[in-house]
C-alpha cells in the first residue's frame, strides 16, 4: 500500500542525519566546532594531487575521462590487495576488491545485497550513524550490542546471533566512530569465534585503523573469521574525503553481487579520481604521508585530552583513544548532552550529542572531534565547553 506521505515506506524508517543538520549551524566561523567528523585539511596532499591530476588529464585524459568498469581500476584494486597482504597479513585476491564511491557506498551496497525488510542486523551501541542510516533505509531490525572500553559485550553478541537469523554484525573495531574505542585482541578473537560458529557474516569497517598514533596495531577481526566476512576501507582519512574513493573486500560471490548492486547505483566510481589516486600512489610514498597525519592528530588529541583533564568537572568521564579522530565523553547520570548542546551553541562551541548514535538512549554522551581544529582552537573550545558544563551541573544541583 502506498503510504499517505506520497513517499516510499522506507523513507519513513530513516532519520535525517543530525550531524549534517549540526554542520549547518557550525558554518558560522565564530563557532569552534568539534562536531563534524572531518579530517584536518592541513593533512590533504594538495600540491601532490594537483601535479598528478594535471599529468593524468594531460597524458591519458581520453581514458581517464571515459566510462570504466564497475569493479574499479585493476591497478587500484591490486594496490589495495597488496596493502592488506603487507600490513595485515591477509591473503586478498584483487578480483574480490570492489572500488566504491567512499566506504559509505559500501554500506549502501551491503544493505542492498544482504537486507530484506525486517531482517535482523547486529550493531554496536553506540554505532556509526551513517551505518544506522544506510541499514534503516532497507528496514533492518536492529539488535544492539553494548560496547565497553575493550570492545563488544560478547555475551550480548552470542545472544543476538543465537537464532542464526541475523544477516550480519557490523562493527568498527579500530578507534570507533563515535566512541574512539578499539577492540582488544581477546575481544577480536571472541567476536570472530561467536560469529563463525553461528554462521553470521561479519562486516568490518576500518576507516581509522591507519590513524594509530600510539600503542600496537592489532589484527583485524576478519583475520580470525572462518565464516563469511566483508571488509570496508577508504582513502578518505589517509588522503582526502572529497575524492570519494573507498573499497570493499568480500568473498567472490558477495563481491559479484555488490558489483551488480553498484551498477544500479552509479555504474562506477569516478574513473578520473581513481586514475589520479593510482598515479599518486606510484609517485609518492603514502606511508610517509600517513605518518604526517598521525603526528598532527596525536598533537591535537593530546592537547584536547590534557585540557579536558584540567578543565572539565571530574564527574565527566572521557575516553583516551590511541588513534582515530574522536574522544567520547559522558555526563553524570541524569544530565542531557542535548541541554549542554544548547548552552554550547550560545557559548560558540559545538559537539555532537550522543543520542543520534544510539537506537535508543545515549542522552548523557557527547562526541568530540579533535582532528579538525588546531591546538589553539582546541584549548579555547574546551575552555568554553567547561564553562557550559559548570553551568549545566550547577543548575541541576541548585534545582535538586
Ligand atoms: C565508521 C565510518 N564508516 C564509513 C565512513 C564513510 O567514509 P567515506 O568517506 O569513505 O564514505 C565514515 C566516515 O566518517 C565512518 O566514520
PDB file of C-alpha atoms and ligand atoms in Angstrom, residues 20 37-39 100-107 124 127-131 170-172 174-178 205-208 232-237 240-242 244-247 325-326 367, ligand 1:
ATOM      1  CA  UNK A  20      24.561  17.148   8.780  1.00  0.00           C
ATOM      2  CA  UNK A  37      33.898  14.018  11.642  1.00  0.00           C
ATOM      3  CA  UNK A  38      36.248  16.000   9.448  1.00  0.00           C
ATOM      4  CA  UNK A  39      39.892  15.183   8.788  1.00  0.00           C
ATOM      5  CA  UNK A 100      33.327   2.168  -4.090  1.00  0.00           C
ATOM      6  CA  UNK A 101      32.344   5.810  -4.033  1.00  0.00           C
ATOM      7  CA  UNK A 102      33.544   6.190  -0.444  1.00  0.00           C
ATOM      8  CA  UNK A 103      33.059   3.416   2.101  1.00  0.00           C
ATOM      9  CA  UNK A 104      29.622   4.920   2.749  1.00  0.00           C
ATOM     10  CA  UNK A 105      28.611   3.461  -0.606  1.00  0.00           C
ATOM     11  CA  UNK A 106      29.902   0.100   0.631  1.00  0.00           C
ATOM     12  CA  UNK A 107      27.302   0.329   3.419  1.00  0.00           C
ATOM     13  CA  UNK A 124      27.358  -1.734  18.256  1.00  0.00           C
ATOM     14  CA  UNK A 127      27.131   2.846  16.491  1.00  0.00           C
ATOM     15  CA  UNK A 128      28.256   4.686  13.369  1.00  0.00           C
ATOM     16  CA  UNK A 129      25.427   6.992  12.342  1.00  0.00           C
ATOM     17  CA  UNK A 130      25.959   6.537   8.582  1.00  0.00           C
ATOM     18  CA  UNK A 131      25.520   2.779   9.006  1.00  0.00           C
ATOM     19  CA  UNK A 170      28.523  -4.526  11.547  1.00  0.00           C
ATOM     20  CA  UNK A 171      31.378  -3.076  13.602  1.00  0.00           C
ATOM     21  CA  UNK A 172      34.226  -0.553  13.615  1.00  0.00           C
ATOM     22  CA  UNK A 174      39.565   0.419  15.431  1.00  0.00           C
ATOM     23  CA  UNK A 175      39.008   3.861  17.020  1.00  0.00           C
ATOM     24  CA  UNK A 176      35.303   3.604  16.503  1.00  0.00           C
ATOM     25  CA  UNK A 177      33.155   6.481  15.343  1.00  0.00           C
ATOM     26  CA  UNK A 178      31.745   7.829  17.640  1.00  0.00           C
ATOM     27  CA  UNK A 205      34.529  -1.164   8.666  1.00  0.00           C
ATOM     28  CA  UNK A 206      38.037   0.209   9.146  1.00  0.00           C
ATOM     29  CA  UNK A 207      38.425   3.834   8.066  1.00  0.00           C
ATOM     30  CA  UNK A 208      40.610   4.747  11.069  1.00  0.00           C
ATOM     31  CA  UNK A 232      35.347  -1.853   4.096  1.00  0.00           C
ATOM     32  CA  UNK A 233      38.155   0.658   3.578  1.00  0.00           C
ATOM     33  CA  UNK A 234      38.596   4.196   2.326  1.00  0.00           C
ATOM     34  CA  UNK A 235      41.076   6.811   1.136  1.00  0.00           C
ATOM     35  CA  UNK A 236      39.031   9.467   2.985  1.00  0.00           C
ATOM     36  CA  UNK A 237      41.149   9.512   6.141  1.00  0.00           C
ATOM     37  CA  UNK A 240      41.127  13.145   1.465  1.00  0.00           C
ATOM     38  CA  UNK A 241      37.379  12.560   1.772  1.00  0.00           C
ATOM     39  CA  UNK A 242      36.498  14.783  -1.191  1.00  0.00           C
ATOM     40  CA  UNK A 244      35.103   9.836  -2.532  1.00  0.00           C
ATOM     41  CA  UNK A 245      37.129   6.690  -3.198  1.00  0.00           C
ATOM     42  CA  UNK A 246      36.837   3.637  -0.950  1.00  0.00           C
ATOM     43  CA  UNK A 247      36.676  -0.123  -1.379  1.00  0.00           C
ATOM     44  CA  UNK A 325      39.646  11.337  15.269  1.00  0.00           C
ATOM     45  CA  UNK A 326      37.258  11.297  18.260  1.00  0.00           C
ATOM     46  CA  UNK A 367      31.358  13.088  20.647  1.00  0.00           C
TER      47      UNK A 367
HETATM   48  C1  LIG B   1      32.907   4.292  10.557  1.00  0.00           C
HETATM   49  C2  LIG B   1      32.768   5.007   9.258  1.00  0.00           C
HETATM   50  N1  LIG B   1      32.461   4.319   8.150  1.00  0.00           N
HETATM   51  C3  LIG B   1      32.332   4.913   6.956  1.00  0.00           C
HETATM   52  C4  LIG B   1      32.506   6.274   6.822  1.00  0.00           C
HETATM   53  C5  LIG B   1      32.326   6.889   5.459  1.00  0.00           C
HETATM   54  O1  LIG B   1      33.541   7.247   4.916  1.00  0.00           O
HETATM   55  P1  LIG B   1      33.771   7.546   3.389  1.00  0.00           P
HETATM   56  O2  LIG B   1      34.241   8.952   3.306  1.00  0.00           O
HETATM   57  O3  LIG B   1      34.788   6.562   2.934  1.00  0.00           O
HETATM   58  O4  LIG B   1      32.464   7.341   2.671  1.00  0.00           O
HETATM   59  C6  LIG B   1      32.845   7.041   7.937  1.00  0.00           C
HETATM   60  C7  LIG B   1      33.018   8.494   7.817  1.00  0.00           C
HETATM   61  O5  LIG B   1      33.208   9.237   8.720  1.00  0.00           O
HETATM   62  C8  LIG B   1      32.978   6.392   9.189  1.00  0.00           C
HETATM   63  O6  LIG B   1      33.292   7.060  10.312  1.00  0.00           O
END
